[in-house]
JSON list of C-alpha atoms in Angstrom, two decimals:
[
{"chain": "A", "resi": 158, "resn": "MET", "atom": "CA", "xyz": [13.94, -5.42, 24.93]},
{"chain": "A", "resi": 159, "resn": "ALA", "atom": "CA", "xyz": [13.47, -3.70, 21.61]},
{"chain": "A", "resi": 160, "resn": "LEU", "atom": "CA", "xyz": [10.24, -2.35, 20.13]},
{"chain": "A", "resi": 161, "resn": "TYR", "atom": "CA", "xyz": [9.10, -3.52, 16.69]},
{"chain": "A", "resi": 162, "resn": "GLU", "atom": "CA", "xyz": [6.23, -3.06, 14.28]},
{"chain": "A", "resi": 163, "resn": "HIS", "atom": "CA", "xyz": [5.56, -6.26, 12.40]},
{"chain": "A", "resi": 164, "resn": "VAL", "atom": "CA", "xyz": [3.24, -6.50, 9.38]},
{"chain": "A", "resi": 165, "resn": "PHE", "atom": "CA", "xyz": [2.43, -9.72, 7.56]},
{"chain": "A", "resi": 166, "resn": "LEU", "atom": "CA", "xyz": [0.28, -10.60, 4.56]},
{"chain": "A", "resi": 167, "resn": "ALA", "atom": "CA", "xyz": [-1.69, -13.85, 4.55]},
{"chain": "A", "resi": 168, "resn": "ARG", "atom": "CA", "xyz": [-3.19, -15.59, 1.55]},
{"chain": "A", "resi": 169, "resn": "GLN", "atom": "CA", "xyz": [-6.56, -14.42, 0.26]},
{"chain": "A", "resi": 170, "resn": "ASP", "atom": "CA", "xyz": [-8.23, -17.84, 0.38]},
{"chain": "A", "resi": 171, "resn": "ILE", "atom": "CA", "xyz": [-7.92, -18.37, 4.13]},
{"chain": "A", "resi": 172, "resn": "THR", "atom": "CA", "xyz": [-10.72, -17.24, 6.43]},
{"chain": "A", "resi": 173, "resn": "PRO", "atom": "CA", "xyz": [-10.49, -14.34, 8.89]},
{"chain": "A", "resi": 174, "resn": "GLN", "atom": "CA", "xyz": [-10.68, -16.92, 11.71]},
{"chain": "A", "resi": 175, "resn": "GLN", "atom": "CA", "xyz": [-7.58, -18.63, 10.30]},
{"chain": "A", "resi": 176, "resn": "VAL", "atom": "CA", "xyz": [-5.82, -15.22, 10.20]},
{"chain": "A", "resi": 177, "resn": "ASP", "atom": "CA", "xyz": [-6.71, -14.75, 13.89]},
{"chain": "A", "resi": 178, "resn": "GLY", "atom": "CA", "xyz": [-5.29, -18.24, 14.49]},
{"chain": "A", "resi": 179, "resn": "LEU", "atom": "CA", "xyz": [-2.02, -17.22, 12.85]},
{"chain": "A", "resi": 180, "resn": "VAL", "atom": "CA", "xyz": [-1.87, -14.13, 15.06]},
{"chain": "A", "resi": 181, "resn": "GLU", "atom": "CA", "xyz": [-2.43, -16.23, 18.16]},
{"chain": "A", "resi": 182, "resn": "GLN", "atom": "CA", "xyz": [0.20, -18.75, 17.02]},
{"chain": "A", "resi": 183, "resn": "TYR", "atom": "CA", "xyz": [2.83, -16.03, 16.56]},
{"chain": "A", "resi": 184, "resn": "LYS", "atom": "CA", "xyz": [1.82, -14.35, 19.85]},
{"chain": "A", "resi": 185, "resn": "GLY", "atom": "CA", "xyz": [2.52, -17.68, 21.57]},
{"chain": "A", "resi": 186, "resn": "VAL", "atom": "CA", "xyz": [5.93, -17.95, 19.93]},
{"chain": "A", "resi": 187, "resn": "LEU", "atom": "CA", "xyz": [6.84, -14.42, 21.03]},
{"chain": "A", "resi": 188, "resn": "GLU", "atom": "CA", "xyz": [5.68, -14.96, 24.60]},
{"chain": "A", "resi": 189, "resn": "ALA", "atom": "CA", "xyz": [7.53, -18.28, 24.81]},
{"chain": "A", "resi": 190, "resn": "ASN", "atom": "CA", "xyz": [10.71, -16.46, 23.85]},
{"chain": "A", "resi": 191, "resn": "GLY", "atom": "CA", "xyz": [10.31, -13.67, 26.41]},
{"chain": "A", "resi": 192, "resn": "GLY", "atom": "CA", "xyz": [8.44, -11.07, 24.37]},
{"chain": "A", "resi": 193, "resn": "LYS", "atom": "CA", "xyz": [4.99, -9.58, 24.42]},
{"chain": "A", "resi": 194, "resn": "VAL", "atom": "CA", "xyz": [2.56, -8.27, 21.82]},
{"chain": "A", "resi": 195, "resn": "GLY", "atom": "CA", "xyz": [0.86, -4.91, 22.24]},
{"chain": "A", "resi": 196, "resn": "ARG", "atom": "CA", "xyz": [-1.88, -3.94, 19.84]},
{"chain": "A", "resi": 197, "resn": "VAL", "atom": "CA", "xyz": [-2.89, -6.12, 16.93]},
{"chain": "A", "resi": 198, "resn": "GLU", "atom": "CA", "xyz": [-4.67, -4.52, 14.01]},
{"chain": "A", "resi": 199, "resn": "ASN", "atom": "CA", "xyz": [-6.32, -6.60, 11.35]},
{"chain": "A", "resi": 200, "resn": "TRP", "atom": "CA", "xyz": [-6.51, -4.34, 8.29]},
{"chain": "A", "resi": 201, "resn": "GLY", "atom": "CA", "xyz": [-8.61, -6.86, 6.40]},
{"chain": "A", "resi": 202, "resn": "LEU", "atom": "CA", "xyz": [-8.54, -8.19, 2.85]},
{"chain": "A", "resi": 203, "resn": "LYS", "atom": "CA", "xyz": [-6.91, -5.66, 0.51]},
{"chain": "A", "resi": 204, "resn": "SER", "atom": "CA", "xyz": [-5.82, -5.72, -3.10]},
{"chain": "A", "resi": 205, "resn": "LEU", "atom": "CA", "xyz": [-2.13, -6.18, -3.83]},
{"chain": "A", "resi": 206, "resn": "THR", "atom": "CA", "xyz": [-0.27, -3.94, -6.20]},
{"chain": "A", "resi": 207, "resn": "TYR", "atom": "CA", "xyz": [1.08, -6.97, -8.05]},
{"chain": "A", "resi": 208, "resn": "ARG", "atom": "CA", "xyz": [0.50, -10.67, -7.78]},
{"chain": "A", "resi": 209, "resn": "ILE", "atom": "CA", "xyz": [2.40, -12.57, -5.09]},
{"chain": "A", "resi": 210, "resn": "LYS", "atom": "CA", "xyz": [2.43, -16.36, -5.45]},
{"chain": "A", "resi": 211, "resn": "LYS", "atom": "CA", "xyz": [-0.68, -16.18, -7.69]},
{"chain": "A", "resi": 212, "resn": "ASN", "atom": "CA", "xyz": [-2.65, -14.07, -5.15]},
{"chain": "A", "resi": 213, "resn": "ARG", "atom": "CA", "xyz": [-4.25, -10.77, -6.12]},
{"chain": "A", "resi": 214, "resn": "LYS", "atom": "CA", "xyz": [-5.42, -9.94, -2.57]},
{"chain": "A", "resi": 215, "resn": "ALA", "atom": "CA", "xyz": [-4.13, -10.57, 0.93]},
{"chain": "A", "resi": 216, "resn": "HIS", "atom": "CA", "xyz": [-5.15, -10.26, 4.60]},
{"chain": "A", "resi": 217, "resn": "TYR", "atom": "CA", "xyz": [-3.01, -7.54, 6.21]},
{"chain": "A", "resi": 218, "resn": "VAL", "atom": "CA", "xyz": [-2.15, -7.67, 9.94]},
{"chain": "A", "resi": 219, "resn": "LEU", "atom": "CA", "xyz": [-0.08, -5.26, 12.07]},
{"chain": "A", "resi": 220, "resn": "MET", "atom": "CA", "xyz": [1.42, -6.29, 15.41]},
{"chain": "A", "resi": 221, "resn": "ASP", "atom": "CA", "xyz": [3.25, -4.05, 17.90]},
{"chain": "A", "resi": 222, "resn": "ILE", "atom": "CA", "xyz": [5.95, -6.19, 19.47]},
{"chain": "A", "resi": 223, "resn": "ASP", "atom": "CA", "xyz": [8.15, -5.68, 22.55]},
{"chain": "A", "resi": 224, "resn": "ALA", "atom": "CA", "xyz": [10.59, -8.61, 22.37]},
{"chain": "A", "resi": 225, "resn": "PRO", "atom": "CA", "xyz": [14.25, -9.57, 22.19]},
{"chain": "A", "resi": 226, "resn": "ALA", "atom": "CA", "xyz": [15.76, -9.98, 18.76]},
{"chain": "A", "resi": 227, "resn": "ALA", "atom": "CA", "xyz": [15.86, -13.79, 19.09]},
{"chain": "A", "resi": 228, "resn": "ALA", "atom": "CA", "xyz": [12.07, -13.93, 19.43]},
{"chain": "A", "resi": 229, "resn": "VAL", "atom": "CA", "xyz": [11.61, -11.78, 16.32]},
{"chain": "A", "resi": 230, "resn": "HIS", "atom": "CA", "xyz": [14.01, -14.02, 14.39]},
{"chain": "A", "resi": 231, "resn": "GLU", "atom": "CA", "xyz": [12.00, -17.06, 15.48]},
{"chain": "A", "resi": 232, "resn": "ILE", "atom": "CA", "xyz": [8.62, -15.73, 14.25]},
{"chain": "A", "resi": 233, "resn": "GLU", "atom": "CA", "xyz": [10.25, -14.65, 10.99]},
{"chain": "A", "resi": 234, "resn": "ARG", "atom": "CA", "xyz": [11.68, -18.14, 10.59]},
{"chain": "A", "resi": 235, "resn": "GLN", "atom": "CA", "xyz": [8.26, -19.68, 11.17]},
{"chain": "A", "resi": 236, "resn": "MET", "atom": "CA", "xyz": [6.64, -17.23, 8.73]},
{"chain": "A", "resi": 237, "resn": "ARG", "atom": "CA", "xyz": [9.11, -18.28, 6.04]},
{"chain": "A", "resi": 238, "resn": "ILE", "atom": "CA", "xyz": [8.02, -21.89, 6.53]},
{"chain": "A", "resi": 239, "resn": "ASN", "atom": "CA", "xyz": [4.26, -21.17, 6.66]},
{"chain": "A", "resi": 240, "resn": "GLU", "atom": "CA", "xyz": [2.57, -21.36, 3.22]},
{"chain": "A", "resi": 241, "resn": "ASP", "atom": "CA", "xyz": [-0.28, -19.10, 4.33]},
{"chain": "A", "resi": 242, "resn": "VAL", "atom": "CA", "xyz": [2.06, -16.10, 4.87]},
{"chain": "A", "resi": 243, "resn": "LEU", "atom": "CA", "xyz": [2.93, -14.34, 1.62]},
{"chain": "A", "resi": 244, "resn": "ARG", "atom": "CA", "xyz": [5.16, -11.55, 2.95]},
{"chain": "A", "resi": 245, "resn": "TYR", "atom": "CA", "xyz": [6.24, -10.07, 6.27]},
{"chain": "A", "resi": 246, "resn": "MET", "atom": "CA", "xyz": [8.22, -7.05, 7.39]},
{"chain": "A", "resi": 247, "resn": "THR", "atom": "CA", "xyz": [9.55, -6.16, 10.80]},
{"chain": "A", "resi": 248, "resn": "ILE", "atom": "CA", "xyz": [10.75, -2.66, 11.61]},
{"chain": "A", "resi": 249, "resn": "ALA", "atom": "CA", "xyz": [12.49, -1.50, 14.80]},
{"chain": "A", "resi": 250, "resn": "VAL", "atom": "CA", "xyz": [10.87, 1.64, 16.21]},
{"chain": "A", "resi": 251, "resn": "GLU", "atom": "CA", "xyz": [11.73, 4.07, 19.01]},
{"chain": "A", "resi": 252, "resn": "LYS", "atom": "CA", "xyz": [8.24, 3.90, 20.50]},
{"chain": "A", "resi": 253, "resn": "HIS", "atom": "CA", "xyz": [4.87, 2.50, 19.50]},
{"chain": "A", "resi": 254, "resn": "GLU", "atom": "CA", "xyz": [2.19, 4.83, 18.11]},
{"chain": "A", "resi": 255, "resn": "GLU", "atom": "CA", "xyz": [-0.73, 5.70, 20.32]},
{"chain": "A", "resi": 256, "resn": "GLY", "atom": "CA", "xyz": [-4.19, 5.11, 18.95]},
{"chain": "A", "resi": 257, "resn": "ALA", "atom": "CA", "xyz": [-5.10, 3.71, 15.55]},
{"chain": "A", "resi": 258, "resn": "SER", "atom": "CA", "xyz": [-2.54, 3.38, 12.77]},
{"chain": "A", "resi": 259, "resn": "ALA", "atom": "CA", "xyz": [-2.81, 5.40, 9.58]},
{"chain": "A", "resi": 260, "resn": "MET", "atom": "CA", "xyz": [-4.45, 2.48, 7.80]},
{"chain": "A", "resi": 261, "resn": "MET", "atom": "CA", "xyz": [-7.27, 2.30, 10.36]},
{"chain": "A", "resi": 262, "resn": "GLN", "atom": "CA", "xyz": [-8.02, 6.00, 10.58]},
{"chain": "A", "resi": 263, "resn": "LYS", "atom": "CA", "xyz": [-11.15, 7.00, 8.68]},
{"chain": "A", "resi": 264, "resn": "ARG", "atom": "CA", "xyz": [-10.55, 10.18, 6.73]},
{"chain": "A", "resi": 265, "resn": "ASP", "atom": "CA", "xyz": [-13.32, 12.24, 5.26]},
{"chain": "A", "resi": 266, "resn": "ARG", "atom": "CA", "xyz": [-13.16, 13.18, 1.62]},
{"chain": "A", "resi": 267, "resn": "ASP", "atom": "CA", "xyz": [-13.06, 16.84, 2.66]},
{"chain": "A", "resi": 268, "resn": "ASP", "atom": "CA", "xyz": [-9.88, 16.31, 4.70]},
{"chain": "A", "resi": 269, "resn": "ARG", "atom": "CA", "xyz": [-7.87, 15.04, 1.76]},
{"chain": "A", "resi": 270, "resn": "PRO", "atom": "CA", "xyz": [-5.95, 17.54, -0.37]},
{"chain": "A", "resi": 271, "resn": "ARG", "atom": "CA", "xyz": [-7.24, 18.04, -3.85]},
{"chain": "A", "resi": 272, "resn": "ARG", "atom": "CA", "xyz": [-5.27, 16.42, -6.63]},
{"chain": "A", "resi": 273, "resn": "ASP", "atom": "CA", "xyz": [-4.98, 19.67, -8.58]},
{"chain": "A", "resi": 274, "resn": "GLY", "atom": "CA", "xyz": [-3.72, 21.56, -5.55]},
{"chain": "A", "resi": 275, "resn": "ASP", "atom": "CA", "xyz": [-5.14, 25.01, -4.99]},
{"chain": "A", "resi": 276, "resn": "ARG", "atom": "CA", "xyz": [-5.29, 26.06, -8.62]},
{"chain": "A", "resi": 277, "resn": "PRO", "atom": "CA", "xyz": [-8.34, 28.05, -9.63]},
{"chain": "A", "resi": 278, "resn": "GLU", "atom": "CA", "xyz": [-11.04, 26.22, -11.54]},
{"chain": "A", "resi": 279, "resn": "ARG", "atom": "CA", "xyz": [-10.39, 26.37, -15.25]},
{"chain": "A", "resi": 280, "resn": "GLY", "atom": "CA", "xyz": [-13.06, 25.80, -17.78]},
{"chain": "A", "resi": 281, "resn": "PHE", "atom": "CA", "xyz": [-12.96, 25.37, -21.52]},
{"chain": "A", "resi": 282, "resn": "GLY", "atom": "CA", "xyz": [-12.03, 28.55, -23.33]},
{"chain": "A", "resi": 283, "resn": "ASP", "atom": "CA", "xyz": [-10.58, 30.44, -20.36]},
{"chain": "A", "resi": 284, "resn": "ARG", "atom": "CA", "xyz": [-7.37, 31.09, -22.24]},
{"chain": "A", "resi": 285, "resn": "GLY", "atom": "CA", "xyz": [-8.86, 33.96, -24.20]},
{"chain": "A", "resi": 286, "resn": "PRO", "atom": "CA", "xyz": [-9.24, 34.37, -27.93]},
{"chain": "A", "resi": 287, "resn": "ARG", "atom": "CA", "xyz": [-6.92, 32.56, -30.28]},
{"chain": "A", "resi": 288, "resn": "PRO", "atom": "CA", "xyz": [-4.45, 34.79, -32.08]},
{"chain": "A", "resi": 289, "resn": "ASP", "atom": "CA", "xyz": [-4.91, 35.27, -35.81]},
{"chain": "A", "resi": 290, "resn": "ARG", "atom": "CA", "xyz": [-2.67, 32.93, -37.80]},
{"chain": "A", "resi": 291, "resn": "GLY", "atom": "CA", "xyz": [-3.11, 34.69, -41.15]},
{"chain": "A", "resi": 292, "resn": "ASP", "atom": "CA", "xyz": [-4.13, 33.11, -44.42]},
{"chain": "A", "resi": 293, "resn": "ARG", "atom": "CA", "xyz": [-3.00, 29.57, -44.49]},
{"chain": "A", "resi": 294, "resn": "GLU", "atom": "CA", "xyz": [-3.81, 29.04, -48.14]},
{"chain": "A", "resi": 295, "resn": "ASP", "atom": "CA", "xyz": [-1.05, 31.43, -49.25]},
{"chain": "A", "resi": 296, "resn": "ARG", "atom": "CA", "xyz": [1.72, 29.41, -47.63]},
{"chain": "A", "resi": 297, "resn": "PRO", "atom": "CA", "xyz": [3.21, 26.45, -49.51]},
{"chain": "A", "resi": 298, "resn": "ARG", "atom": "CA", "xyz": [2.66, 23.13, -47.86]},
{"chain": "A", "resi": 299, "resn": "ARG", "atom": "CA", "xyz": [5.67, 21.18, -46.82]},
{"chain": "A", "resi": 300, "resn": "PRO", "atom": "CA", "xyz": [5.54, 17.44, -47.43]},
{"chain": "A", "resi": 301, "resn": "ARG", "atom": "CA", "xyz": [5.54, 15.36, -44.32]},
{"chain": "A", "resi": 302, "resn": "GLU", "atom": "CA", "xyz": [8.71, 13.40, -43.79]},
{"chain": "A", "resi": 303, "resn": "ASP", "atom": "CA", "xyz": [6.95, 10.06, -43.67]},
{"chain": "A", "resi": 304, "resn": "ARG", "atom": "CA", "xyz": [5.31, 10.68, -47.05]},
{"chain": "A", "resi": 305, "resn": "ALA", "atom": "CA", "xyz": [8.38, 11.94, -48.89]}
]
């Protein structure tokens, strides 16, 4: 049997208990078709980058699956039919990750790299004095192109 990671997004207006019901429903379909589900991570209600079927948020769920391809095709078919499922994605993997996924790991603010990289702190006026531009009044003014 092949190993898969399966993520699906459920509508924002269903309850977390209904999301758990969807997970149990799809677990049953996989087990009926000869597969089994490893870990299940409920990532919770998160904002979407863009609206999907008039939803701005969605419940995200990750499932580690060990099943034949026919079982995966069957849950994907049922997800296409279900109105509560907005999107799904199944990816074949070599082996399942140990421990929590990257979405579930809590990272401290100190662990993250700074946006500006390792540049030294720059304050206002650290560029040094401005070079002398000479008398500006002596030079003739050119008319701007949009005024001419």
